[in-house]
Short mmCIF file of C-alpha atoms in Angstrom, two decimals:
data_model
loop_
_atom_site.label_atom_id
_atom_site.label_comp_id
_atom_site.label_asym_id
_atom_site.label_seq_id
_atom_site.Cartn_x
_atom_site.Cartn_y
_atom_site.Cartn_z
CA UNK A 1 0.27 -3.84 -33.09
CA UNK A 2 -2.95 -6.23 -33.08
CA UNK A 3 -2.65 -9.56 -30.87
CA UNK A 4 -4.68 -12.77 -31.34
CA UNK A 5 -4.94 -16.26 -30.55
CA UNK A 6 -7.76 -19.00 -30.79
CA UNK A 7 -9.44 -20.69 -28.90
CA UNK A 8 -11.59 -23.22 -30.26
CA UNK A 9 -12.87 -22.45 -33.53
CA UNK A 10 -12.81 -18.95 -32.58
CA UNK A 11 -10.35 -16.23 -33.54
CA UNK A 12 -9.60 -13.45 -30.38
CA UNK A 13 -8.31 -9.96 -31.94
CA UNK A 14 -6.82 -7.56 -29.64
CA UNK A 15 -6.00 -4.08 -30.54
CA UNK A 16 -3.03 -3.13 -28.93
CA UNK A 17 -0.90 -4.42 -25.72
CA UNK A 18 -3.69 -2.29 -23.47
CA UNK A 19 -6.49 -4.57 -25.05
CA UNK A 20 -4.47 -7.52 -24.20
CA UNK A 21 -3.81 -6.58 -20.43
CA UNK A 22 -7.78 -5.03 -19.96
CA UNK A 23 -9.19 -8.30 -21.57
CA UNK A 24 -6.66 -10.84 -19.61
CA UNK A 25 -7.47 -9.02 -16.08
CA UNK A 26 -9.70 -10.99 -13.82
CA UNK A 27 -13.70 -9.48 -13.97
CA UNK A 28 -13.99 -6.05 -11.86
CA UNK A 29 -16.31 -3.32 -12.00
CA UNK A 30 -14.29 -0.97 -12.51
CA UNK A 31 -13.08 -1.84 -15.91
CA UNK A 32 -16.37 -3.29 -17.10
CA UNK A 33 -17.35 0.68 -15.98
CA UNK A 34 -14.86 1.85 -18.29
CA UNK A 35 -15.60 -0.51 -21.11
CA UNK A 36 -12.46 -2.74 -21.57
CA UNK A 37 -13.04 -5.05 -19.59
CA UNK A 38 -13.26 -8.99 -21.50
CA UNK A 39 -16.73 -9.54 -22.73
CA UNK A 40 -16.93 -13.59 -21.59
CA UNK A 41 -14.68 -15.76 -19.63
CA UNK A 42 -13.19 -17.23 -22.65
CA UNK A 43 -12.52 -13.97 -24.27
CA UNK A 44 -10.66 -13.53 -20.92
CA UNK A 45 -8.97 -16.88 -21.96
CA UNK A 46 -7.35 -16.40 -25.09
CA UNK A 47 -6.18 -13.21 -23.67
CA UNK A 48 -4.20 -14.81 -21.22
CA UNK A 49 -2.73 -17.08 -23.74
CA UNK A 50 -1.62 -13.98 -25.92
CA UNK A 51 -0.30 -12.48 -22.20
CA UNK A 52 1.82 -15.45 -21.63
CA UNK A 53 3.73 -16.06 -24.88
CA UNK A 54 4.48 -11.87 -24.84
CA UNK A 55 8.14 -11.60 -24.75
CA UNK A 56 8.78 -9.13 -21.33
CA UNK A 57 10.49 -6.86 -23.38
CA UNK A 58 7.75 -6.29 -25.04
CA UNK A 59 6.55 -4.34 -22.29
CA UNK A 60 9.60 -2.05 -22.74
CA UNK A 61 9.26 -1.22 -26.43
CA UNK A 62 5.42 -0.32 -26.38
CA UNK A 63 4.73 2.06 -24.08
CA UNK A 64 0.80 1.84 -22.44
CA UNK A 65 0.59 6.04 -21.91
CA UNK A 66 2.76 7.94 -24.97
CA UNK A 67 6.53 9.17 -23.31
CA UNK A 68 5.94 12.22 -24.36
CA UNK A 69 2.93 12.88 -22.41
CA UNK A 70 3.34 11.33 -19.62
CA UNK A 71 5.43 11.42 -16.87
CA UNK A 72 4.70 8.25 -15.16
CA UNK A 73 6.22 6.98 -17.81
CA UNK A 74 8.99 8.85 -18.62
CA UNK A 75 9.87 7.74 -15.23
CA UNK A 76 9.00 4.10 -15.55
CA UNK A 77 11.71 3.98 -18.80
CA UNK A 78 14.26 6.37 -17.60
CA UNK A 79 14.86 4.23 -14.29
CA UNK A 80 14.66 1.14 -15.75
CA UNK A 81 17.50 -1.20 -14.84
CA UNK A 82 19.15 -3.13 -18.27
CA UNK A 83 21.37 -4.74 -16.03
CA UNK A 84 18.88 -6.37 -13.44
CA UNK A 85 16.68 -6.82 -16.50
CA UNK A 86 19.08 -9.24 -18.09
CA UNK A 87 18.79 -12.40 -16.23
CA UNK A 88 14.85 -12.00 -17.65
CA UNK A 89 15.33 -10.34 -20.82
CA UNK A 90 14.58 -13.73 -22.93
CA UNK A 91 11.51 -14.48 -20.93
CA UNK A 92 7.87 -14.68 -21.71
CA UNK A 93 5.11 -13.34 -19.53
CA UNK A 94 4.80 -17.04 -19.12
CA UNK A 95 7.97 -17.93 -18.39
CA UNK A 96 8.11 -15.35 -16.01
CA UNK A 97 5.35 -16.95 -14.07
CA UNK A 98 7.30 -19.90 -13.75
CA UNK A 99 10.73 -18.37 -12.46
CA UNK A 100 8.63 -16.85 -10.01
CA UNK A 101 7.29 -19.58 -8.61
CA UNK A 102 10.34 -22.00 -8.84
CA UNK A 103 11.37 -23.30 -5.25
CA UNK A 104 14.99 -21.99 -6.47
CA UNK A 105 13.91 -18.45 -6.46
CA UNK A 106 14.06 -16.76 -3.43
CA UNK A 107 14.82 -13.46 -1.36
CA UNK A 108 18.09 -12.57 -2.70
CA UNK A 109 17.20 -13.23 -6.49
CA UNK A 110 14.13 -11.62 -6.19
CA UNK A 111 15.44 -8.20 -4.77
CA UNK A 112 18.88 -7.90 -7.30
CA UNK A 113 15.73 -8.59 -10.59
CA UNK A 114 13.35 -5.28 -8.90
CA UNK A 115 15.00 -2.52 -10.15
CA UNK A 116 14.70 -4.38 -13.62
CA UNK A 117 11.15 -4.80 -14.03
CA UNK A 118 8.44 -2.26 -14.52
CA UNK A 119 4.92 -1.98 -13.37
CA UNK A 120 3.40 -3.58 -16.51
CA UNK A 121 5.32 -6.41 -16.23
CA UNK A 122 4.68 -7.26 -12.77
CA UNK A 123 0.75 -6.71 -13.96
CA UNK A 124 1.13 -8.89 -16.49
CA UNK A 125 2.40 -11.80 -14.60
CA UNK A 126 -0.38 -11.39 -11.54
CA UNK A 127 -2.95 -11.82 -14.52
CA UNK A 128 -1.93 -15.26 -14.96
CA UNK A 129 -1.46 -16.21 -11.29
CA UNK A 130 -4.31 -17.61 -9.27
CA UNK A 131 -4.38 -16.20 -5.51
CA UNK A 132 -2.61 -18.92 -4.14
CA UNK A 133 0.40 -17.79 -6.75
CA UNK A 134 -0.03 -14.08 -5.77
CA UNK A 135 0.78 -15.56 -2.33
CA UNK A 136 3.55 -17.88 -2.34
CA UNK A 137 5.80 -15.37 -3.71
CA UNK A 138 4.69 -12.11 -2.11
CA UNK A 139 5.81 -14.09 0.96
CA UNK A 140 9.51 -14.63 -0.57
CA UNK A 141 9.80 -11.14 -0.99
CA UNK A 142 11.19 -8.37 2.08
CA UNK A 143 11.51 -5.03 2.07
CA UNK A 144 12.77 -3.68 4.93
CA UNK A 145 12.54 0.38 5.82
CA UNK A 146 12.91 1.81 8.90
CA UNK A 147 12.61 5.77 10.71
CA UNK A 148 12.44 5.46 14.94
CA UNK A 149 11.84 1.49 14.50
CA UNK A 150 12.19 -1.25 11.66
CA UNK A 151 9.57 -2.51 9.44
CA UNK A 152 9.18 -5.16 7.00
CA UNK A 153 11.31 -7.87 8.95
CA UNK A 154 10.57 -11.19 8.69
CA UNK A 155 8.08 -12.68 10.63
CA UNK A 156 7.22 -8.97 11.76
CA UNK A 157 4.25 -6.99 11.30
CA UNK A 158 3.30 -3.42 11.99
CA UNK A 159 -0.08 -1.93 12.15
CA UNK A 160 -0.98 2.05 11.69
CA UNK A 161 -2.63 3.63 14.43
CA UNK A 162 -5.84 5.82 13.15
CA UNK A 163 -7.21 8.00 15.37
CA UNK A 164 -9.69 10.13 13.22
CA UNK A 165 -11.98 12.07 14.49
CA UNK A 166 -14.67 14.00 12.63
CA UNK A 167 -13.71 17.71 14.14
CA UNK A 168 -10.19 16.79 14.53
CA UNK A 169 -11.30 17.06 18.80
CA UNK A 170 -7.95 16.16 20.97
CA UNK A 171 -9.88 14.64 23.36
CA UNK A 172 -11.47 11.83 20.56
CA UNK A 173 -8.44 11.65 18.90
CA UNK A 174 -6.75 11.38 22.61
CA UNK A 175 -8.62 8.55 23.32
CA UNK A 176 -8.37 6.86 20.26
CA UNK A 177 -4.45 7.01 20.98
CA UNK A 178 -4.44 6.13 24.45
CA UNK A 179 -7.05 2.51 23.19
CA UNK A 180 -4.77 1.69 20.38
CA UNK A 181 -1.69 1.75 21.81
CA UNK A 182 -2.88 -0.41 24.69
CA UNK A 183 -3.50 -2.56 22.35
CA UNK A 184 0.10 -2.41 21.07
CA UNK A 185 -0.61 -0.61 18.03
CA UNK A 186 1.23 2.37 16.23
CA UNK A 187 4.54 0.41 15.03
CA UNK A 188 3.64 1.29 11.65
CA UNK A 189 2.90 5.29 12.52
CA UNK A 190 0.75 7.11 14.43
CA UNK A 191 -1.33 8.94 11.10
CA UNK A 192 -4.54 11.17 11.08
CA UNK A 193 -6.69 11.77 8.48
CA UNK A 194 -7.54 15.51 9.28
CA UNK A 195 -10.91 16.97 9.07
CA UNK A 196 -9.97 20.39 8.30
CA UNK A 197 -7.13 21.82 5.81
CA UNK A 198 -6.79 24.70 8.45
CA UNK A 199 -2.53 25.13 9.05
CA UNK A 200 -3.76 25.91 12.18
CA UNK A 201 -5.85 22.69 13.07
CA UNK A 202 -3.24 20.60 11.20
CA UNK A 203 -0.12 22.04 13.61
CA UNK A 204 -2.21 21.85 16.61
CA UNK A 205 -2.53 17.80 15.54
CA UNK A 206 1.23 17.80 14.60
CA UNK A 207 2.72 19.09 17.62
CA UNK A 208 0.45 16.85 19.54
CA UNK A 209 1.26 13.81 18.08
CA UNK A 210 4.94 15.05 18.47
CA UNK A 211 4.91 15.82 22.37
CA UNK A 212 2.82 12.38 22.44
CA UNK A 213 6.06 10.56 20.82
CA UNK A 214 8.46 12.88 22.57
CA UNK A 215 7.28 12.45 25.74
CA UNK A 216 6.95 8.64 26.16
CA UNK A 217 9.33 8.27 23.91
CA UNK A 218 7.89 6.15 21.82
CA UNK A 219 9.99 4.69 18.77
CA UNK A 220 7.55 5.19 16.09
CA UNK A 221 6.46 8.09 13.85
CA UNK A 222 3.87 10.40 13.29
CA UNK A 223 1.74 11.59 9.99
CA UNK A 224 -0.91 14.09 9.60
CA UNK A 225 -2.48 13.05 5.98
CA UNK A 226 -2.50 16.26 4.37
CA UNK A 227 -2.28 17.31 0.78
CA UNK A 228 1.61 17.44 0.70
CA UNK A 229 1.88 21.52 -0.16
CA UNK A 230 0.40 21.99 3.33
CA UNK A 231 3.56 19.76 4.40
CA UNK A 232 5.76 21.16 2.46
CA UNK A 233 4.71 24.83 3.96
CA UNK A 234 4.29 23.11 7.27
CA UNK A 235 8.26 22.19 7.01
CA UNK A 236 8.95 25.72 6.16
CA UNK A 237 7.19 26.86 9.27
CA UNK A 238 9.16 24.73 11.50
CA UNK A 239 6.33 22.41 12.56
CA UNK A 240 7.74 18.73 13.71
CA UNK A 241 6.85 16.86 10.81
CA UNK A 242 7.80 13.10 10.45
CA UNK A 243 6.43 11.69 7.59
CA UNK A 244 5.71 13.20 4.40
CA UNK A 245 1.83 11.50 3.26
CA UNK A 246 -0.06 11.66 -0.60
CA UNK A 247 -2.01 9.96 -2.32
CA UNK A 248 0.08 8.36 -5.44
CA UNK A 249 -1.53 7.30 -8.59
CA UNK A 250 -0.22 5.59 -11.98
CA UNK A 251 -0.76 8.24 -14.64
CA UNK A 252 0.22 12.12 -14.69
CA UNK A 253 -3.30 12.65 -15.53
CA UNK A 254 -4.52 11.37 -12.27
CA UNK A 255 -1.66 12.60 -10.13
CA UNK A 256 -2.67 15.91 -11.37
CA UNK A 257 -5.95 15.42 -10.50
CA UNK A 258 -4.64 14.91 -6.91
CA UNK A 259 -3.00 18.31 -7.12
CA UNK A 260 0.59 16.87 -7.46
CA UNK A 261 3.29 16.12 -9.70
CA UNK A 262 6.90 14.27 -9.22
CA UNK A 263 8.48 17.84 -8.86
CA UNK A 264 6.91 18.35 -5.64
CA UNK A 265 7.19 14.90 -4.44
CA UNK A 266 10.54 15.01 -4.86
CA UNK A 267 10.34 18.81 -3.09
CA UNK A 268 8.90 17.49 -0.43
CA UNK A 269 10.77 14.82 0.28
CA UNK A 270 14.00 16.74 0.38
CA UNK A 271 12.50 18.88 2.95
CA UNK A 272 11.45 16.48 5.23
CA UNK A 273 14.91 14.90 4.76
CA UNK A 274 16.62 17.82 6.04
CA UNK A 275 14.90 17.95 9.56
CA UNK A 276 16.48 14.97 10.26
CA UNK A 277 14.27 13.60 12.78
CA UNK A 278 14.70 9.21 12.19
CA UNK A 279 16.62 7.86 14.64
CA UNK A 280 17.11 4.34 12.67
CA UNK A 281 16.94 5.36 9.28
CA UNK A 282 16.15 8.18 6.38
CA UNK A 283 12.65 6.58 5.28
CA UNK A 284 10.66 9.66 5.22
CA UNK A 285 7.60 9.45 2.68
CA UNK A 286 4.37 7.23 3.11
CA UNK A 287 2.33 6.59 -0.09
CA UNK A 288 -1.44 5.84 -0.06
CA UNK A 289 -2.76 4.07 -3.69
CA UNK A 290 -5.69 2.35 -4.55
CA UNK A 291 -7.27 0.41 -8.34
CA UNK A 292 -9.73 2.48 -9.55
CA UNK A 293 -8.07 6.17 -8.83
CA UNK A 294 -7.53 6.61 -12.15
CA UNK A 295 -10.32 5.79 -14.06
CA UNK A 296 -12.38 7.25 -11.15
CA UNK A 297 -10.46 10.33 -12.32
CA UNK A 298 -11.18 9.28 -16.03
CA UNK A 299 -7.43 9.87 -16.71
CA UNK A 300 -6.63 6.06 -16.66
CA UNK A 301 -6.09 6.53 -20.82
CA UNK A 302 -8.04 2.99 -21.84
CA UNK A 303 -5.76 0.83 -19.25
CA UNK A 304 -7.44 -1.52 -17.07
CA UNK A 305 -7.33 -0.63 -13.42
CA UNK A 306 -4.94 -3.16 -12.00
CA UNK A 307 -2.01 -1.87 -14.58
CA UNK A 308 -2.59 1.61 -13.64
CA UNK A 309 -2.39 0.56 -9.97
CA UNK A 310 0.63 -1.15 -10.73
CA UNK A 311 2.15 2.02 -12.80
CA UNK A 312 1.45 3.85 -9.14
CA UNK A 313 4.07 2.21 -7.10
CA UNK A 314 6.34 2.92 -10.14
CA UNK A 315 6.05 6.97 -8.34
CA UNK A 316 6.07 5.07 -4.95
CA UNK A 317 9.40 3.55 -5.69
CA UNK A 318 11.55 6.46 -6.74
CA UNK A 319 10.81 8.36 -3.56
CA UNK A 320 12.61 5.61 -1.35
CA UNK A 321 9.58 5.19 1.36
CA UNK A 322 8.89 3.87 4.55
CA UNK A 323 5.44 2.99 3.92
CA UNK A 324 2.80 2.00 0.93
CA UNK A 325 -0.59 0.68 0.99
CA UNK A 326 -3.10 0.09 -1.04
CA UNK A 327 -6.28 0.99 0.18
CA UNK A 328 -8.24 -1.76 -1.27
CA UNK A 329 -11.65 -1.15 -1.29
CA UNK A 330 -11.97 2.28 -0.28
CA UNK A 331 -13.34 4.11 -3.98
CA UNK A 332 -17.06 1.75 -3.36
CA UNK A 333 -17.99 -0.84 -5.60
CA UNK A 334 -18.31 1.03 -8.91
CA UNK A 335 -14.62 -0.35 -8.84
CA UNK A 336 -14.40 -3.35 -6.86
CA UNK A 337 -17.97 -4.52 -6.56
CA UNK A 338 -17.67 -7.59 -4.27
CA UNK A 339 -15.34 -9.33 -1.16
CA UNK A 340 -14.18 -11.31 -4.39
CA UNK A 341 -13.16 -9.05 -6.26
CA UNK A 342 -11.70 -7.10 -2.87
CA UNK A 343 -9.70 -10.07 -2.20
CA UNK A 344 -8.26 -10.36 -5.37
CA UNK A 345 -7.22 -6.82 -6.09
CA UNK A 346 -5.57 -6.77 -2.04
CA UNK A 347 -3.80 -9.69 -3.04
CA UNK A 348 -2.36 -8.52 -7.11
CA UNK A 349 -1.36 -5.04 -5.16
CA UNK A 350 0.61 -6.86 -2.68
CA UNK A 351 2.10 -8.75 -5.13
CA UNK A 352 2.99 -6.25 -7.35
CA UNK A 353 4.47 -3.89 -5.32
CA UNK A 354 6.50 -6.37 -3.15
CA UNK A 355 7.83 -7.42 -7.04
CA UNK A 356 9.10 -3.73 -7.70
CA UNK A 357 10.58 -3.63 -4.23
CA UNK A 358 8.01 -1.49 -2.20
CA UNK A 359 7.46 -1.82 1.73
CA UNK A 360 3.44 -2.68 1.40
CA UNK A 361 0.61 -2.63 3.30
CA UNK A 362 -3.21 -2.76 3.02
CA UNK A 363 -5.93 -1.09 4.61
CA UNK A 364 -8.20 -3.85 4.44
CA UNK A 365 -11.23 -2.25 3.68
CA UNK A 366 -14.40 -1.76 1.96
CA UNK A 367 -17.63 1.26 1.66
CA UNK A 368 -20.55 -0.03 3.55
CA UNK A 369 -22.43 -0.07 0.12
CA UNK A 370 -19.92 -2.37 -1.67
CA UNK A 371 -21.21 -6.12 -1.25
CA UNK A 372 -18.91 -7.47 1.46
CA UNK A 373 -18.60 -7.47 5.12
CA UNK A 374 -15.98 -7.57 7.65
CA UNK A 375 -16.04 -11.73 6.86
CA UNK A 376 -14.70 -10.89 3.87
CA UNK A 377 -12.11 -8.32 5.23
CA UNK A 378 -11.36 -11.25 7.95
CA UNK A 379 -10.47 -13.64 5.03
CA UNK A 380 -8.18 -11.02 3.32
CA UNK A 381 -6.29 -9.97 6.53
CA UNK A 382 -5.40 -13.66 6.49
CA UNK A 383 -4.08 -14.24 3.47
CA UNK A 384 -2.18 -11.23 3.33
CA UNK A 385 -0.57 -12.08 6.52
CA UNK A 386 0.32 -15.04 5.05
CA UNK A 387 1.73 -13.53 2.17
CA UNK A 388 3.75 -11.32 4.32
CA UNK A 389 2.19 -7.89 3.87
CA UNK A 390 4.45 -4.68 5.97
CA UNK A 391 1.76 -3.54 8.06
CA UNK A 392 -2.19 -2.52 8.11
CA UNK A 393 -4.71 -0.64 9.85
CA UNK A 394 -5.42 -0.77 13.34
CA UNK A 395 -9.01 1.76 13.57
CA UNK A 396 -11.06 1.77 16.34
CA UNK A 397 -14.09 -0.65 16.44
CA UNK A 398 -12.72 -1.40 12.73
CA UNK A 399 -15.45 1.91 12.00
CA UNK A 400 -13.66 4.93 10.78
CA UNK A 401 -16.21 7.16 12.06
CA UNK A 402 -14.37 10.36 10.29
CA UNK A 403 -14.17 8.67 6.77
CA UNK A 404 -17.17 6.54 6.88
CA UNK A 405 -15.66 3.29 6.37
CA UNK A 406 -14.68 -0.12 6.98
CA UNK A 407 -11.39 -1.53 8.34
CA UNK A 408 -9.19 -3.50 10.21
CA UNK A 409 -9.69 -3.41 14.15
CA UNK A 410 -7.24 -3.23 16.95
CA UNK A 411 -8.44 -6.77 18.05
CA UNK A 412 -8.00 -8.10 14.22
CA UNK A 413 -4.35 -6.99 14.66
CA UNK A 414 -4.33 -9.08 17.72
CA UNK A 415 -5.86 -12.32 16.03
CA UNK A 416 -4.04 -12.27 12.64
CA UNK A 417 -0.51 -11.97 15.28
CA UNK A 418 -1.63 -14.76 17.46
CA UNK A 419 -3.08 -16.70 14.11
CA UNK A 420 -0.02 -16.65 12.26
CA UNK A 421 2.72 -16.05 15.09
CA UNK A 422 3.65 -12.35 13.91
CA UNK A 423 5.56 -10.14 15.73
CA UNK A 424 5.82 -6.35 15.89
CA UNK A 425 8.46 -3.60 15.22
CA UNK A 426 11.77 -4.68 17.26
CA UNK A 427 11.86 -1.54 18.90
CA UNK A 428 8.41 -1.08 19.58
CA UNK A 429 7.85 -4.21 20.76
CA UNK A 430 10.64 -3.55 23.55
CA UNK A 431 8.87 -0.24 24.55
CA UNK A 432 5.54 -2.16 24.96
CA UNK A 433 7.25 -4.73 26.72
CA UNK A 434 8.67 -1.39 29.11
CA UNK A 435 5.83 0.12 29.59
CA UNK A 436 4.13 -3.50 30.49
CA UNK A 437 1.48 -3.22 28.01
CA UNK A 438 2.97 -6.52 26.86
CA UNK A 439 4.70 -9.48 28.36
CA UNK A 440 8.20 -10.93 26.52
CA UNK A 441 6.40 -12.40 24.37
CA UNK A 442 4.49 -9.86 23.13
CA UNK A 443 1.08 -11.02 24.56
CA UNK A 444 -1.35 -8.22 26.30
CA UNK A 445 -1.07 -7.82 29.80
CA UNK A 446 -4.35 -6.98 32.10
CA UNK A 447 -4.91 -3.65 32.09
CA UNK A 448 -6.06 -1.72 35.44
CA UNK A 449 -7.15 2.23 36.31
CA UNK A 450 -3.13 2.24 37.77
CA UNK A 451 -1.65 0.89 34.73
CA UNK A 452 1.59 3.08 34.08
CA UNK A 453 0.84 3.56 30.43
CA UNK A 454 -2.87 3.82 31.25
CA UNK A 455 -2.38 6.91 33.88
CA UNK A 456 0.48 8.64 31.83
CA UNK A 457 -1.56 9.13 29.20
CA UNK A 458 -4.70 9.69 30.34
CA UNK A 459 -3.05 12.91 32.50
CA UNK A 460 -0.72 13.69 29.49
CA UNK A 461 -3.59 14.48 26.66
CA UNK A 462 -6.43 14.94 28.95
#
């Protein structure tokens, strides 16, 4: 079906509904890379216009990626919702935006309408929304999950602890551990990128982690990010797994590309559900995304990068998890060139995924040949604390010195808490408070060569 509008004197033709979303999306490398992107700002204009008058059922009766092909979105229409759909089934894009936005939509309304949308809706709508939009109702929504401790509360915010290493060496990753959680970091989890794919290495860092948590009991959990068939044997074996990590993306084309399908999420998940090991609840998968997976796999089928972003957390979503993030500008700049265009995409995959009901975070981040710096990364941690984001990164020296790039910072954590009067985990934050890392109310107490945590540790994973 071809789209148009006019602006001007000028007549805008759009192909299909992909045309429309590509040419409405705000300017990013990645989809001028792929060709779709709108050729001038008012190209980008009339567009939007066609985007807002677009019934949202359009989105239901033309399918992006063919149902037969794709699984993504056989998913996406088989677990669509009619009945939270209603309330919005005689809106426009537009219209949409609006509700949204209204002072008399809040919390409650917002979570009964999330099984009723689908990714390309809640894509469609963030094209029309400046930042500030993206924002105020990112903030109205909460998704709350929860394994040893509780995340997503309100006025909460949990950061991962990273401890790469680049050899996977206990004593790195050891201290790594021991500097983060001094800083009261980990709420989120405890989660290392490995270096190697050896079982071997990989139980050697799971059982560590585990005796770490076991030990000083410690109400958080651990991941070892791992393709998930190493998990999925490593359950088999007995190893004490916690959370079940992969990289998610928004076509089956691109998911296969990653080695995966929904068969084996959905394997894996089971199995890491039967150890039983939450204390607080049955969250057991974490989901890594990020715009520009798709087309980096050039399996994105002609849709711009923000919808097939969006289409990811559609996977997310069926697989119930504890934790998502989109890890903004990790892929370099052939996809997000600029701390603009960083910014921007942190803040539509926030939105978006908070929309469909998905506990998410950010790993604030970009490649050290991207044009931005760690102002820029300051700016975004900011908004998206403001906008209530789940958790992010806490990496040492903000320098992942095992993936070679750049993050968030255990003393960013500290800022954006004391900026914006954010709290941690319940749970954790009483541990901290226990251990007298932190005082009641949550601030960093001096730490000393005798410090209890300090000297337990240090002997523990020496």
């Amino acid at each position: 079906m071809t789209y148009s509008a006019v602006v001007g004197t000028r007549r805008y033709n759009f192909a299909d509904l992909k045309a429309v979303l590509a040419k409405a999306s705000p300017a990013r490398s990645g989809d001028s890379l792929a060709g779709i992107a709108a050729d001038t700002a008012v190209e980008r204009m009339a567009a939007r216009l066609v985007l807002a008058d677009l019934p949202l059922r359009r989105f239901l009766d033309e399918a992006l990626i063919p149902y037969e092909t794709d699984e993504v979105t056989r998913l996406i229409v088989d677990q669509h919702d009619a009945a939270a759909f209603a309330p919005l089934a005689a809106q426009t894009v537009g219209e949409f935006r609006e509700w949204l936005l209204a002072e008399s939509t809040g919390e409650a309304q917002l979570a009964v309408i999330a099984p009723g949308i689908t990714p390309e809706m809640v894509a469609a709508v963030s094209k029309l929304m400046r930042n500030q939009d993206l924002i105020s109702v990112a903030r109205k929504c909460r998704v709350v999950t929860a394994f040893r401790n509780t995340i997503g509360l309100s006025g909460r915010l949990a950061v991962r602890l990273q401890p790469n290493h680049p050899t996977d060496d206990a004593r790195g990753i050891a201290a790594s551990l021991l500097d983060g959680l001094m800083y009261g970091v980990g709420d989120a989890v405890i989660g290392i990128n490995p270096a190697s794919d050896s079982m071997a290495a990989l139980t050697t860092l799971w059982r560590m982690l585990d005796d770490l948590i076991g030990r000083f009991a410690i109400p958080t959990q651990s991941c070892v990010l791992t393709h998930v068939s190493n998990q999925i044997r490593a359950i088999e074996m007995g190893v004490p797994v916690d959370l079940v990590f992969q990289s998610v993306a928004g076509t089956e084309a691109a998911n296969g590309g990653f080695g995966i399908n929904l068969a084996m999420l959905l394997e894996a998940r089971e199995a890491a559900l039967s150890l039983k090991r939450g204390t607080v609840g049955d969250h057991v998968m974490y989901f890594e995304t990020g715009q520009g997976s798709a087309l980096s796999a050039d399996a994105h089928h002609g849709v711009d990068q923000q919808t097939c972003e969006a289409r990811a957390y559609a996977v997310a979503r069926h697989f119930r998890p504890l934790l998502v993030n989109t890890v903004v500008g990790f892929i370099g700049p052939e996809y997000l060139y600029d701390g603009k265009q960083i910014i921007r995409a942190g803040l539509e995959d926030h939105f978006c995924g908070k929309l469909l009901g998905l506990p998410m975070g950010c790993d604030i981040c970009y490649t050290n040949h991207a044009e931005a710096d760690q102002d820029d990364m300051d700016n975004l941690l900011v908004l998206l604390g403001t906008a209530g984001v789940n958790f992010i990164m806490g990496v040492p020296g903000a320098d992942d010195i095992m993936l070679n790039y750049q993050s968030t910072s255990f003393h960013d954590q500290l800022f954006v808490r004391q900026a914006l009067g954010l709290k941690r985990a319940p749970e954790f934050e009483v541990w901290l408070q226990t251990m007298g890392v932190t005082d009641d109310a949550g601030r960093l107490l001096p730490a000393h060569p005798d410090h209890r945590l300090l000297r337990d540790l240090s002997r523990g994973l020496a």
